[in-house]
XYZ file of C-alpha atoms in Angstrom:
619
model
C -74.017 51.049 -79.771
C -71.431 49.991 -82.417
C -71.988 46.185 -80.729
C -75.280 46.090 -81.052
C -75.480 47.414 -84.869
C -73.110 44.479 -85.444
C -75.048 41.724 -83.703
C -78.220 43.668 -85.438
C -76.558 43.585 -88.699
C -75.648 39.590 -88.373
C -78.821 38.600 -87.865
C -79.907 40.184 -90.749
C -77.455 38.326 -92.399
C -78.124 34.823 -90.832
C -81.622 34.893 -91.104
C -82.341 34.710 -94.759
C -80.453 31.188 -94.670
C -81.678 29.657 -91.314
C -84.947 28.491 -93.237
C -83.115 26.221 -95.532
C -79.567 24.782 -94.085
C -78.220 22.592 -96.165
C -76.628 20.507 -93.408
C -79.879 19.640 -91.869
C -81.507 18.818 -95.431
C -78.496 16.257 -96.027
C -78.988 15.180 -92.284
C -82.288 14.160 -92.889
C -81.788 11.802 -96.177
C -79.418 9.735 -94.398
C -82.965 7.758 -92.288
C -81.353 8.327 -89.249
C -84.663 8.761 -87.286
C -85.761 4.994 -88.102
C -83.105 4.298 -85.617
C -84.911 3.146 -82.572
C -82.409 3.786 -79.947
C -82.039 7.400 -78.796
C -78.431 6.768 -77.676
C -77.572 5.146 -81.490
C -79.467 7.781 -82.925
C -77.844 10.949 -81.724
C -74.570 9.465 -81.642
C -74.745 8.481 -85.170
C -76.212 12.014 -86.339
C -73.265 13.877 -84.322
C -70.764 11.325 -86.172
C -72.890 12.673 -89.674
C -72.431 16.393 -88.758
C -69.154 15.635 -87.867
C -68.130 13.870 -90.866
C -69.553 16.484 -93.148
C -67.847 19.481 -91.589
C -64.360 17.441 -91.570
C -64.477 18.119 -88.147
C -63.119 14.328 -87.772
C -59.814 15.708 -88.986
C -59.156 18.310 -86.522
C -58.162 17.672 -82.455
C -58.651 19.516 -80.098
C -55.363 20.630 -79.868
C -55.805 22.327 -82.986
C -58.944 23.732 -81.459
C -56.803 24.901 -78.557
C -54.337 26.371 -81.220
C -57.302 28.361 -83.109
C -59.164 29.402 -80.369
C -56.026 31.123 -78.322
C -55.020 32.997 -81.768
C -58.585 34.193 -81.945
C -58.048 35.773 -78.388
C -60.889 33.575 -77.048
C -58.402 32.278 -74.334
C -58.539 35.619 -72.756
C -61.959 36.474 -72.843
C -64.618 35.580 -70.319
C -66.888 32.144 -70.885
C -70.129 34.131 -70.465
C -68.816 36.835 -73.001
C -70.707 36.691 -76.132
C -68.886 36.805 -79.402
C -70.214 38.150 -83.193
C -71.232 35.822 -85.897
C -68.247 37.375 -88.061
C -65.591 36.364 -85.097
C -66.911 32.707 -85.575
C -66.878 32.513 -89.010
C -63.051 33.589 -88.525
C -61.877 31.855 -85.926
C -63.654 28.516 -88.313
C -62.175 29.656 -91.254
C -59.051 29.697 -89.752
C -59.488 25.639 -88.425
C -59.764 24.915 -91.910
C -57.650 26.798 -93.747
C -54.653 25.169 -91.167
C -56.476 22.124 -92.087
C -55.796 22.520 -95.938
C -52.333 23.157 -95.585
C -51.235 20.092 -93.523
C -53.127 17.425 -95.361
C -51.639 15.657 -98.193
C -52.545 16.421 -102.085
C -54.309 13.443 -102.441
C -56.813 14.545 -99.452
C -58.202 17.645 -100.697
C -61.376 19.535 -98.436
C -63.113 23.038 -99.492
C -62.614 25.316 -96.752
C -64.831 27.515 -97.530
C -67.723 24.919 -97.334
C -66.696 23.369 -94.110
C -67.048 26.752 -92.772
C -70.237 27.230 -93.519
C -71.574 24.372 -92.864
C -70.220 24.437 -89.688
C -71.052 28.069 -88.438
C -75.093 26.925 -89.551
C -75.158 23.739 -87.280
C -73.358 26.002 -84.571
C -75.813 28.835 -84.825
C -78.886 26.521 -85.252
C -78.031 24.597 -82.131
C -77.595 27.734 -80.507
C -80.839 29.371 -81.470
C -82.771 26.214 -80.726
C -83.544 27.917 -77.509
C -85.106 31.112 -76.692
C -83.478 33.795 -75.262
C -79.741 32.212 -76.134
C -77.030 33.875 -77.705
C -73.725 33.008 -78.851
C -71.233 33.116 -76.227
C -67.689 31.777 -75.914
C -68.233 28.981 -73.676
C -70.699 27.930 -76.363
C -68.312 27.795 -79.190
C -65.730 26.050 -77.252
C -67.891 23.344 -76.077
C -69.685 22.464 -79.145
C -66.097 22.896 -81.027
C -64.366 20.566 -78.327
C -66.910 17.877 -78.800
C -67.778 17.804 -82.111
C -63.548 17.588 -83.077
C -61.511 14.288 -83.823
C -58.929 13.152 -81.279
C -59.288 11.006 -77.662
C -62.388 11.742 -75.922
C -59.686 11.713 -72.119
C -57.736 15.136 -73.797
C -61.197 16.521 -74.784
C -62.462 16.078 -71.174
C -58.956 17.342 -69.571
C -59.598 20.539 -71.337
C -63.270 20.711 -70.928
C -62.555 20.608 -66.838
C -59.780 23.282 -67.462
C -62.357 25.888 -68.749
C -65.214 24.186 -65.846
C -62.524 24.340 -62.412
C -61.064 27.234 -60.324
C -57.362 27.562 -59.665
C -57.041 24.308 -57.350
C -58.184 21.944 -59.436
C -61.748 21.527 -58.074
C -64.862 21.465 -60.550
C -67.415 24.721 -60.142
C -70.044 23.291 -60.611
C -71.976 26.685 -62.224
C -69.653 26.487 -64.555
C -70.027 22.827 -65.429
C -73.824 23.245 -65.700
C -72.687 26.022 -68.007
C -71.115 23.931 -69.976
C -74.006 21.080 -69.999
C -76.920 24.007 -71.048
C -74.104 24.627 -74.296
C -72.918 20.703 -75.031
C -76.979 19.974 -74.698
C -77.914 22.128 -77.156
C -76.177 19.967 -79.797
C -78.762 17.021 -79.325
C -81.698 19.470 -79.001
C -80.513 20.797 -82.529
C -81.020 17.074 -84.181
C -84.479 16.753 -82.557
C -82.672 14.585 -79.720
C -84.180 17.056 -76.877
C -87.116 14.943 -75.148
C -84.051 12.464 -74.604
C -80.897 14.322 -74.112
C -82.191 18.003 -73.069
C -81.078 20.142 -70.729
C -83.108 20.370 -67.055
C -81.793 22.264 -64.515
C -81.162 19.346 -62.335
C -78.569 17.568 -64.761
C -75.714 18.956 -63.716
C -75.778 17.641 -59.564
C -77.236 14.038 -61.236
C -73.612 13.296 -63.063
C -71.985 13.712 -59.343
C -74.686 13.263 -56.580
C -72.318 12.182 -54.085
C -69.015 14.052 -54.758
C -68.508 17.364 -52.722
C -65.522 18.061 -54.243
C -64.515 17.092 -58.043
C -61.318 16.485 -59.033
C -59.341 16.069 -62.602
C -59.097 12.245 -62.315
C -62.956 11.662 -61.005
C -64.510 14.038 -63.840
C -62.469 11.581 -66.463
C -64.884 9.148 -65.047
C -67.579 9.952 -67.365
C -65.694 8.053 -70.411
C -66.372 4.212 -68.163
C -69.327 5.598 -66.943
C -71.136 8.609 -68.287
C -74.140 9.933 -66.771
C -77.297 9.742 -68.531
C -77.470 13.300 -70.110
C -74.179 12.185 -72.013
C -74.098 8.585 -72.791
C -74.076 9.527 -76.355
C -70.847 10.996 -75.866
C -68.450 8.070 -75.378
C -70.652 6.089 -77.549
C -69.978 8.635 -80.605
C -66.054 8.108 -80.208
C -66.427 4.384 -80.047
C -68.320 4.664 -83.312
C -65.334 6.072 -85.215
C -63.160 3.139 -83.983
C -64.989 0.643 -85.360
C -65.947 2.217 -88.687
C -63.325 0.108 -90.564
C -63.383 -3.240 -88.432
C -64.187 -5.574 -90.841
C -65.966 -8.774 -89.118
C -65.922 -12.034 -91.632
C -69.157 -13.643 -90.336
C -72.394 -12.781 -92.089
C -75.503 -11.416 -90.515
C -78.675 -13.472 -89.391
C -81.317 -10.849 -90.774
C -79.984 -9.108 -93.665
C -77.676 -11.880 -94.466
C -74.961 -9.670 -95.807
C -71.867 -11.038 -96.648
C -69.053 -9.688 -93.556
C -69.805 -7.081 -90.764
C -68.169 -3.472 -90.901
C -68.728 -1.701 -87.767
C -70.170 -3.180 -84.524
C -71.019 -6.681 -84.361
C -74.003 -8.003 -81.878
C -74.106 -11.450 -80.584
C -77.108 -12.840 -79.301
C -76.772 -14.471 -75.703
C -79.769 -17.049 -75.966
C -79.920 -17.758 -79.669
C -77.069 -19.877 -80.490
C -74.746 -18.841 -83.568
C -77.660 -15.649 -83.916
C -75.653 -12.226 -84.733
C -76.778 -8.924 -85.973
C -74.794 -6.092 -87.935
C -75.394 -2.872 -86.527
C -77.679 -1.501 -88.964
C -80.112 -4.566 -88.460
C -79.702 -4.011 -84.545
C -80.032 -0.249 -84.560
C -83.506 -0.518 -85.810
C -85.023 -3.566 -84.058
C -84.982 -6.065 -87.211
C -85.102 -9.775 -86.519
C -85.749 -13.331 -88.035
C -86.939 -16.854 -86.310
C -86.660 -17.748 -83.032
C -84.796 -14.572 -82.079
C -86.837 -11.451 -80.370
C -85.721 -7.770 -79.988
C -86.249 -8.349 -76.158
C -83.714 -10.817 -76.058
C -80.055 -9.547 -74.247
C -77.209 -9.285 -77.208
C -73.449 -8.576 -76.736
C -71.496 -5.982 -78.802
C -68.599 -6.641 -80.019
C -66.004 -3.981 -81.948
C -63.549 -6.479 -82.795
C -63.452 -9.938 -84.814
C -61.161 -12.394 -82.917
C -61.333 -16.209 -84.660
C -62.615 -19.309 -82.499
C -58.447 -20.344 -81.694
C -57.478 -16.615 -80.478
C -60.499 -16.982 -78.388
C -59.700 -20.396 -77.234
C -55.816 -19.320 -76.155
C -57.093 -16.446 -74.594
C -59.592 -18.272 -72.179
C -57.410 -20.795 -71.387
C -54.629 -18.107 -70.360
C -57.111 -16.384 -68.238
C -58.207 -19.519 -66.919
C -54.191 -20.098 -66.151
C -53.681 -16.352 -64.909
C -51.463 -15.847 -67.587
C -53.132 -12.958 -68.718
C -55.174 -10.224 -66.869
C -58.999 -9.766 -68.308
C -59.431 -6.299 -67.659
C -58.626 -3.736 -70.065
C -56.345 -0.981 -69.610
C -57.208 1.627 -67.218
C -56.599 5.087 -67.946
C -53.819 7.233 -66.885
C -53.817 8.797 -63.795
C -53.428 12.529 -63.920
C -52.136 14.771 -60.765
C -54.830 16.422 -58.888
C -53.241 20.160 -58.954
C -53.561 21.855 -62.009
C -49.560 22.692 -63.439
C -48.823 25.935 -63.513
C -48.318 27.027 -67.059
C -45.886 29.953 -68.108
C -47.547 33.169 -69.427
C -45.492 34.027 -72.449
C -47.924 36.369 -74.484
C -45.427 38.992 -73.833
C -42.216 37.202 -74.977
C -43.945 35.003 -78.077
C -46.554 35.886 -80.322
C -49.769 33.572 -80.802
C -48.979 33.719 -84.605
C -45.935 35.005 -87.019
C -46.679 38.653 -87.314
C -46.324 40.152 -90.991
C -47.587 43.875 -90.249
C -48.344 46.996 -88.041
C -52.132 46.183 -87.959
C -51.385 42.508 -86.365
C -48.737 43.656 -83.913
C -51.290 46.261 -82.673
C -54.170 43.270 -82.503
C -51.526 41.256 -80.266
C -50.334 43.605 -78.246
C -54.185 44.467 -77.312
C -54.925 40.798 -76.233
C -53.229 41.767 -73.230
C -54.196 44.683 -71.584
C -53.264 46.520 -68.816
C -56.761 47.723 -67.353
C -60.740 46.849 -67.752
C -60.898 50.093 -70.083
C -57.733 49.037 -72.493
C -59.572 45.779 -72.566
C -63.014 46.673 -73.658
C -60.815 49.116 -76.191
C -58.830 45.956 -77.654
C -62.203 43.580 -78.080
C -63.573 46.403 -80.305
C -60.182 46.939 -82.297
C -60.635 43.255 -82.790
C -63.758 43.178 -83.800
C -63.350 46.130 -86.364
C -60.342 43.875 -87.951
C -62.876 41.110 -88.452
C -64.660 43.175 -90.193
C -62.498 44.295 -92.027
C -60.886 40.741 -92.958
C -64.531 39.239 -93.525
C -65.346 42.143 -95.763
C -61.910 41.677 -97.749
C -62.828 37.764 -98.045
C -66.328 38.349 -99.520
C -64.563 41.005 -101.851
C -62.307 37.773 -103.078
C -65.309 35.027 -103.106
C -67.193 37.306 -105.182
C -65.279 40.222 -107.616
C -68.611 39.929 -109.938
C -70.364 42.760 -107.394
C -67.614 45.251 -106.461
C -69.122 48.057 -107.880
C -72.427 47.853 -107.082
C -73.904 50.724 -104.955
C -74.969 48.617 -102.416
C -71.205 47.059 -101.887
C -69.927 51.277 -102.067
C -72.033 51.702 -99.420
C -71.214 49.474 -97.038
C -67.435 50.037 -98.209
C -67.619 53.813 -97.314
C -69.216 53.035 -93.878
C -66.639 50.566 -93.318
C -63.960 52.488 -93.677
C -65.704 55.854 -92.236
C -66.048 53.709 -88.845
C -62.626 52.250 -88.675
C -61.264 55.812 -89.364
C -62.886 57.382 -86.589
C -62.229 54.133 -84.105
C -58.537 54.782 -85.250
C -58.729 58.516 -84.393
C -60.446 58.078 -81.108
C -57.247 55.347 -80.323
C -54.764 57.179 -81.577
C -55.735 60.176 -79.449
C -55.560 58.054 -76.211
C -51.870 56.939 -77.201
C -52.476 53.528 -77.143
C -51.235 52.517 -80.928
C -47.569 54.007 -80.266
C -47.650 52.682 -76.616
C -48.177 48.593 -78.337
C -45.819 50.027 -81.344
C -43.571 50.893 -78.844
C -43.802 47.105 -76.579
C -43.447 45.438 -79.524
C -40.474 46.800 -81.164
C -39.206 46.335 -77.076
C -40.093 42.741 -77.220
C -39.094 42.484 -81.120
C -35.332 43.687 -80.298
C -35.153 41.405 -76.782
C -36.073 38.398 -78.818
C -33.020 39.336 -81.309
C -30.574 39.447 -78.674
C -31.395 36.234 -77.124
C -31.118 34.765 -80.587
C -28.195 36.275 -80.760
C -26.735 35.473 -77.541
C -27.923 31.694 -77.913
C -25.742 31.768 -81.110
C -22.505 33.138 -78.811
C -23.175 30.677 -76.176
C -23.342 27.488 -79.045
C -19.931 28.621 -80.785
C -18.499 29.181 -77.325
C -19.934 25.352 -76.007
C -17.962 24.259 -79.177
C -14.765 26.227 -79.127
C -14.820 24.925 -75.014
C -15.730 21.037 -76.465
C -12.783 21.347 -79.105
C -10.052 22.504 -77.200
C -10.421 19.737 -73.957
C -10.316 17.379 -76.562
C -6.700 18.954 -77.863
C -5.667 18.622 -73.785
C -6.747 15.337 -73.317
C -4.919 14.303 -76.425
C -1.912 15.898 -75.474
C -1.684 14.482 -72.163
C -2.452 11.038 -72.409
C 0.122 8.729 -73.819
C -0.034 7.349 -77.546
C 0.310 3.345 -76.962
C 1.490 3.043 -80.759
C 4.879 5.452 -79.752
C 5.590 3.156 -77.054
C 5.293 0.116 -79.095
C 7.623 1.397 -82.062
C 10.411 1.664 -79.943
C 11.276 -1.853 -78.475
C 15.355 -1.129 -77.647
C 13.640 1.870 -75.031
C 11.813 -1.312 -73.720
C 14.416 -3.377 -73.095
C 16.730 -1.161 -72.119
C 14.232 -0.786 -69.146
C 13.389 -3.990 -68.236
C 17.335 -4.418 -68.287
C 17.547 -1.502 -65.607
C 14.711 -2.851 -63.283
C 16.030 -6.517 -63.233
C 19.712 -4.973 -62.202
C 18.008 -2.865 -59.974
C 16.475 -5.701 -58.028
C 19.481 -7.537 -58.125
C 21.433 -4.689 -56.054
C 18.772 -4.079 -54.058
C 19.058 -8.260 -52.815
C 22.786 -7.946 -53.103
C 22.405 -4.894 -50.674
C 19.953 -6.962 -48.236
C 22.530 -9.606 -47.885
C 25.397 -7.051 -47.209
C 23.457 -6.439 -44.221
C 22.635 -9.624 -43.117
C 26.337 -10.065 -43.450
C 27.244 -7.748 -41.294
C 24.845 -8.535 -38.992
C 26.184 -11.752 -38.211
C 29.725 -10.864 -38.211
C 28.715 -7.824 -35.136
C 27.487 -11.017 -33.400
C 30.768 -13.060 -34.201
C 32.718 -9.876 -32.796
C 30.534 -9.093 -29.653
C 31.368 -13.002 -28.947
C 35.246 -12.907 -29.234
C 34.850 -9.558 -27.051
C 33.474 -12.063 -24.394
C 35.937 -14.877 -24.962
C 38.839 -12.165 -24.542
C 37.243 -11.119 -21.441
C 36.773 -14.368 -20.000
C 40.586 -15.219 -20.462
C 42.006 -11.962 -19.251
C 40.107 -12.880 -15.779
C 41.253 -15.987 -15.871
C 45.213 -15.350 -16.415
C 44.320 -12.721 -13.529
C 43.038 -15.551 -11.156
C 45.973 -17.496 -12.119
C 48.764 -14.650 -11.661
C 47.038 -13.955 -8.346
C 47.344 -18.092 -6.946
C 50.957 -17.977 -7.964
C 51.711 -15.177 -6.142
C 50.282 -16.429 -2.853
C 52.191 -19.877 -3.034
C 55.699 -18.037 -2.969
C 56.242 -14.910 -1.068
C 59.279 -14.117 -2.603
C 59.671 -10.699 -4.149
C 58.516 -10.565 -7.619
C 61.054 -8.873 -10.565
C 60.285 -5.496 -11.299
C 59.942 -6.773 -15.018
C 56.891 -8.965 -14.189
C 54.994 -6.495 -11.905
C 55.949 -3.861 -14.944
C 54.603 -6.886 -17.542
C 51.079 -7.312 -15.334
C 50.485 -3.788 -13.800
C 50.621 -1.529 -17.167
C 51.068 -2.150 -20.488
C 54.230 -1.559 -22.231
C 54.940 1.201 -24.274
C 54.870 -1.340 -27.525
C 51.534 -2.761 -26.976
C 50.161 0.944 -26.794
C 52.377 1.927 -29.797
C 49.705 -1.343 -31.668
C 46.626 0.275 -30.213
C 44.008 0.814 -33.183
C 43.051 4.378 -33.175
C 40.470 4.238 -35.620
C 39.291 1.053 -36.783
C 37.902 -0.046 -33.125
C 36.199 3.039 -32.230
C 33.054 3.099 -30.304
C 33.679 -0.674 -29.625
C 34.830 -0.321 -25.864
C 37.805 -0.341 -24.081
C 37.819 -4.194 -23.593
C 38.039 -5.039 -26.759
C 40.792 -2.549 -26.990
C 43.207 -4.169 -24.144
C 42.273 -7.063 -25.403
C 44.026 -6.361 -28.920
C 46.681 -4.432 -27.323
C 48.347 -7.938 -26.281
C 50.635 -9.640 -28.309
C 49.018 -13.231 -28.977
C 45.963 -11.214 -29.919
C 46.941 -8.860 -32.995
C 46.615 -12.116 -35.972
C 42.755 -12.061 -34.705
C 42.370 -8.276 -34.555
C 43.926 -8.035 -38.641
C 41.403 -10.021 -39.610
C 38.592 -8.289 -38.013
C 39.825 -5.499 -39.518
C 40.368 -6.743 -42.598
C 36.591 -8.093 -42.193
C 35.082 -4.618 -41.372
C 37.137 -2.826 -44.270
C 35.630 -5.020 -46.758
C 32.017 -4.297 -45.176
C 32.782 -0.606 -45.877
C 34.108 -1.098 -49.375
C 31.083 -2.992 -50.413
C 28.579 -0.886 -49.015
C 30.246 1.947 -50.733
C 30.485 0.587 -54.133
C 26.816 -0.312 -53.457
C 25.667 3.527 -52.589
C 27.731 4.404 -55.697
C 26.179 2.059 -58.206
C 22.480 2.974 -56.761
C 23.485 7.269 -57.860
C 24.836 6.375 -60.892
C 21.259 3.894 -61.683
C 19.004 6.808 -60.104
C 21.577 9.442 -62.848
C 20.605 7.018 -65.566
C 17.036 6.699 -65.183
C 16.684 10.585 -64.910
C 18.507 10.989 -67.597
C 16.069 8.541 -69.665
C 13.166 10.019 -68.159
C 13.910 13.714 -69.561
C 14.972 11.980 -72.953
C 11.545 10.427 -73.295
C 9.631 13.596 -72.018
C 11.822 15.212 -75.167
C 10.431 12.483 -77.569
C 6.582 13.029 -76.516
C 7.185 16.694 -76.725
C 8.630 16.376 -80.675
């Protein structure tokens, strides 16, 4: 009941002013219609509408933007949508619109909005039995915006595909009945209307439609939307300036698109002259022209041939990206960030009720919405016009304004759901403080971590200029690594020394040994050649040693050498040899004494200037 007194009360509205828009009356003193191409024509009225709205200022991500802080984003496509919900969510394009352009670019916001909400509803009434719907206002809003025509199509196929990525193609023929209407508004239908076959004619041979082959339509769109692509080229070339003159009109440089006849030679045509069929001399409308939306002179040209003729440079144009086929998964975070900075309890209850829990709290937040557009359209016609506050008229409707939103507040509050959202958003208002909060620890903790590894890596590596100012320290080491080598060869050739003189002795052992057996040999001949008894003092002489000879018997400098070497010093020719082995072997022993002692007292010294320089580091 309450929607229908509101759709009831904005036709009565609307209809007083649908005899006489005033975008359609400018429309029609621009002489469009002498255009004789359809495609030219409609895409050059769209580019008119569009320029006059300043609709050629917005994207679509600002589109995107308005539409998702109206709460269309949640809504279904097929849902319709009040008059005084567009004229909002419109109002709100522009007034964002106001604020980021410069001072010298100043737009009334007001009258963009207006115009805008007439060409919307008179494209939408242009058929019977329509109404306004939200897959309506999003198509007509997403093509009739500034920005690439590849982002308007990626988000056109979002609102057109399921969950995998694949087009539905209801909802794309949706979409064409809506975008259609546009054309049908400017008296475009017998050309561009909608049939119900139009939708299977843009993909006849695709079973399944993907992201990548719907962006297809911008090389080659079907025939329902040629005018499309040829629209955004239009507002490329507005301001490419072309320094020839043209062959009809003879005006002095080209703005715009250029067209080059192919069989008259040196014949071109601005696009004004081309668009409706004009032409001088030899030249005929039938004949095939080229357009061109650039000027290049006759040398670029030449360079450019002759590298494609050399394969220096590739002739095709830039494709366009290449998108994935799965749709990303975006992150839902209604619940965590608002849509829009929130400066009251009447827009934290609106948020919180563009999410609802159930079918019921649903249909319950899209009429607490609507009653706050109400409210907010009734407080802007209150500031457009103060002149008529206190008519009885304007009480009226004032009193049954605020009789309605009393009792839709009553009925709410008695369901609980105001302290319920009151209640999630103070929740969600005191989480987002303590992550703020706890983002602030983490930062002065990250720096307090940064700061003191720099102080330890400081600290332990050395400072080159301390070792640099002190060049006796340096010396004095170089001093004690040079004498340290030097023992260490001195020490090497102590033991090669010794070496060889263990060689010398182990030889004299065998000499002595030799002799003794020999002297033996001899002793034994002698006695065979006389058998007379021998003295007692020469068996006592050969059998055992004398008590003197054992009395010279080294007891500790030959030990471990052997017993032969023994007997053999224990005779008396022998002892001159065996002093100076043992002279020989003493010295070893003293020098590799004094050796071992000078290596501690270096290894003392160099710990001792070790802990001294570990002192100076630490000062």
């Amino acid at each position: 009941m309450v929607m229908a007194e509101v759709a009831q009360r904005d036709r009565e509205r609307v209809a007083p002013t649908a005899e006489g828009r005033h975008i359609f009356v400018e429309l029609g003193e621009q002489d469009f219609d002498s255009i004789c191409l359809s495609t030219y024509r409609t895409a050059c009225k769209l580019r008119f509408i569009q320029k006059r709205c300043n609709l050629h200022l917005i994207d679509i991500y600002n589109v995107i933007e308005a539409v998702r802080d109206a709460g269309l984003n949640a809504v279904e496509l097929n849902a319709g949508i009040s008059v005084t919900r567009l004229e909002n969510l419109v109002s709100s394009l522009f007034n964002q619109l106001s604020k980021r352009l410069p001072t010298t670019h100043i737009i009334n916001p007001q009258e963009s909005t207006v115009l805008l909400v007439e060409f919307i509803l008179a494209a939408v009434d242009c058929e019977p039995e329509s109404r306004l719907t939200v897959l309506s206002v999003k198509a007509m809003l997403s093509i009739l915006c500034g920005g690439k025509l590849v982002d308007k199509l990626r988000y056109v196929f979002s609102q057109v595909s399921d969950s995998k990525g694949v087009l539905v193609l209801s909802k794309f023929d949706s979409f064409l009945r809506e975008a259609l209407k546009l054309p049908t508004a400017l008296q475009e239908g017998p050309s561009f209307g909608y049939t119900r076959t139009v939708a299977r004619s843009c993909f006849p041979q695709q079973k399944r439609v993907m992201l990548n082959m719907f962006l297809d339509i911008v090389a080659e769109p079907p025939e329902c939307l040629v005018w499309l692509p040829l629209m955004h080229r239009m507002a490329n070339v507005e301001h490419v300036y072309h320094p020839v003159s043209c062959s009809y009109c003879r005006s002095n440089g080209i703005t715009g698109f250029r067209y080059r006849c192919l069989r008259c030679r040196g014949y071109q045509l601005c696009q004004n002259c081309f668009w409706r069929g004009n032409a001088s001399g030899s030249h005929s409308s039938q004949h095939q022209m080229k357009e061109h939306s650039s000027w290049k002179s006759p040398a670029k040209k030449f360079g450019r041939a002759l590298s494609r003729t050399l394969g220096c440079a590739s002739s095709r144009n830039p494709s366009r990206p290449i998108y994935p086929e799965e749709p990303e998964k975006t992150l839902n975070l209604t619940n965590i960030v608002p849509s829009r900075p929130i400066g009251n309890t009447d827009e934290a209850m609106l948020l919180s009720s563009s999410v609802p829990e159930s079918s019921k709290s649903l249909a319950a937040a899209q009429r607490m919405n609507e009653e706050h557009a109400l409210i907010a359209a009734y407080v802007n016609r209150l500031q457009s016009g103060p002149c008529g506050v206190d008519s009885p008229s304007r009480q009226d409707e004032e009193h049954k304004l605020i009789a309605r939103y009393t009792s839709r507040l009553a009925e709410t509050e008695s369901t609980g759901m105001i302290p319920t959202r009151s209640i999630n958003f103070d929740v969600n208002k005191q989480k987002r403080e303590l992550i703020a909060q706890l983002e602030c620890k983490n930062r002065e903790i990250l720096a307090e971590i940064k700061r003191l590894r720099a102080e330890h890596d400081a600290a332990c590596q050395p400072s080159p200029e301390r070792g640099s100012t002190n060049p006796a320290l340096l010396a004095e080491l170089r001093q004690l690594r040079q004498r340290k080598d030097e023992l260490e060869q001195r020490m090497s050739s102590l033991q090669e020394s010794r070496r060889e003189l263990m060689v010398q002795l182990e030889g004299l052992m065998k000499l002595l040994k030799d002799e003794e057996q020999r002297q033996a040999a001899q002793a034994a001949g002698s006695s065979h050649a006389s058998p007379s008894r021998p003295s007692p003092s020469t068996v006592r002489s050969v059998g055992a040693p004398s008590p003197q000879a054992h009395a010279y018997l080294p007891q500790d400098s030959l030990a471990g050498v052997g017993g032969d070497v023994q007997e053999a010093f224990a005779q008396g020719p022998r002892r001159n040899l065996r002093n100076d082995l043992l002279v020989a072997a003493d010295s070893i022993t003293n020098t590799v004494s004094s050796l071992v002692r000078e290596l501690h007292s270096d290894e003392g010294r160099e710990e001792e200037e070790r802990l001294l320089n570990g002192k100076d580091r630490a000062g």
